[in-house]
């Protein structure tokens, strides 16, 4: 059984700001834009005290001000947050080298090979991160990424939630369907129209019905996700040229067609790389980074390995469909994993061939 940990820092940007403004502890604090609620800009995050007033990420700063005029507004300082992000990810890599960087304040860690109990590892992660950064995080541990991510969100701040397959009906099914990775506001709205409110409701809908509304690939994803099924591997690195390509746009992109075209281009380059090396890929992963550095990754594992630009494009576009675009995009990347070389003969066959010859 795999053991996957999802780590999500608590009120991340706000928590980093409170380190250098300790006098603001306990007060409603909102981080966003230039920190001036009379100017254009959206809320990046808010302290838990500010959330009590209904302030949420992505809300216009003006709305936040209306909800809580006494809140303290601070500008976004990405450089500082990236520094803290690098520090806590380095700590996680010491605990297990199998890490997927899932965004500025979150990561997945595979601890399947570790001898210690899940509780012990969680405590180690929390205390080391606290010692190095002074910050708290919430942790979910489960047999896969999908469930680990849901678990880390169940108790916040400073939580630890461990979920097993036996807990799915009792603890996962009552959750709102929008909590599922890959169900953004748009998909959630369409599911609500079908009368699907909870993850348990989704598990009642036959896959064929979902396919009529969401297309084959997304339907299969939703069908499996609602049952807590997720075999996707951790995406442990993005950079190697042979298996990943990404583009940072010179100007942020809002037009979906531009993203579709870019994905086509990246898929062709990747297919070229694969074919040159005689490789085929089973998993295609897509990553989008918005202009506020919020990052989303989606991936899909295929039954058969592929190396054609058409197959890579189709799979990447199915991943794109599972992201809701409310913000301008600054970067898009594609990556393939589960590489297989069709030229290599299976070991067993070689061995038996030799035996036969002897
Ligand atoms: P989250 O982990 O979603 O939020 P959080 O860490 O602030 O709060 P929580 O305790 O609930 O985890 O996002 C991490 C950071 O990413 C957040 O501090 C600010 C940034 N962010 C944005 O800039 N815009 C957004 O729309 C969201 C959701 C996050
Ligand atoms: Mg967080």
Coordinates of N, CA and C in Angstrom, one line a residue, residues 274-281 305-307 338-346 349:
X274 N 10.5 12.1 -27.8 CA 10.3 10.7 -27.5 C 10.7 9.8 -28.7
X275 N 10.3 10.2 -29.9 CA 10.5 9.4 -31.1 C 12.0 9.3 -31.3
X276 N 12.8 10.4 -31.1 CA 14.2 10.4 -31.3 C 14.9 9.3 -30.4
X277 N 14.4 9.2 -29.2 CA 15.0 8.3 -28.2 C 14.3 6.9 -28.3
X278 N 13.3 6.8 -29.1 CA 12.6 5.5 -29.2 C 11.8 5.2 -28.0
X279 N 11.3 6.2 -27.3 CA 10.6 6.0 -26.1 C 9.1 6.3 -26.3
X280 N 8.3 5.7 -25.4 CA 6.9 6.0 -25.4 C 6.5 6.4 -24.0
X281 N 5.4 7.2 -23.8 CA 5.1 7.7 -22.5 C 3.7 7.2 -22.1
X305 N 1.1 3.0 -23.8 CA 2.0 4.1 -24.0 C 1.9 4.7 -25.4
X306 N 2.2 6.0 -25.5 CA 2.1 6.7 -26.8 C 3.3 7.6 -27.1
X307 N 3.5 7.9 -28.4 CA 4.6 8.8 -28.8 C 4.1 9.7 -29.9
X338 N 6.6 7.7 -17.0 CA 6.3 6.3 -17.3 C 6.8 5.9 -18.7
X339 N 8.0 6.4 -19.0 CA 8.6 6.2 -20.3 C 9.0 4.7 -20.5
X340 N 8.7 4.2 -21.7 CA 9.1 2.8 -22.0 C 9.7 2.8 -23.4
X341 N 10.8 2.1 -23.4 CA 11.5 1.9 -24.7 C 11.0 0.6 -25.4
X342 N 10.3 0.7 -26.5 CA 9.8 -0.5 -27.1 C 10.9 -1.4 -27.7
X343 N 12.1 -0.8 -27.9 CA 13.2 -1.6 -28.5 C 13.8 -2.6 -27.5
X344 N 13.6 -2.3 -26.2 CA 14.3 -3.1 -25.2 C 13.5 -4.4 -25.0
X345 N 14.2 -5.5 -25.1 CA 13.5 -6.8 -24.9 C 13.3 -7.1 -23.4
X346 N 12.2 -7.7 -23.0 CA 12.0 -8.0 -21.6 C 13.1 -9.0 -21.1
X349 N 12.7 -12.9 -21.2 CA 12.7 -13.5 -22.5 C 14.2 -13.8 -22.9

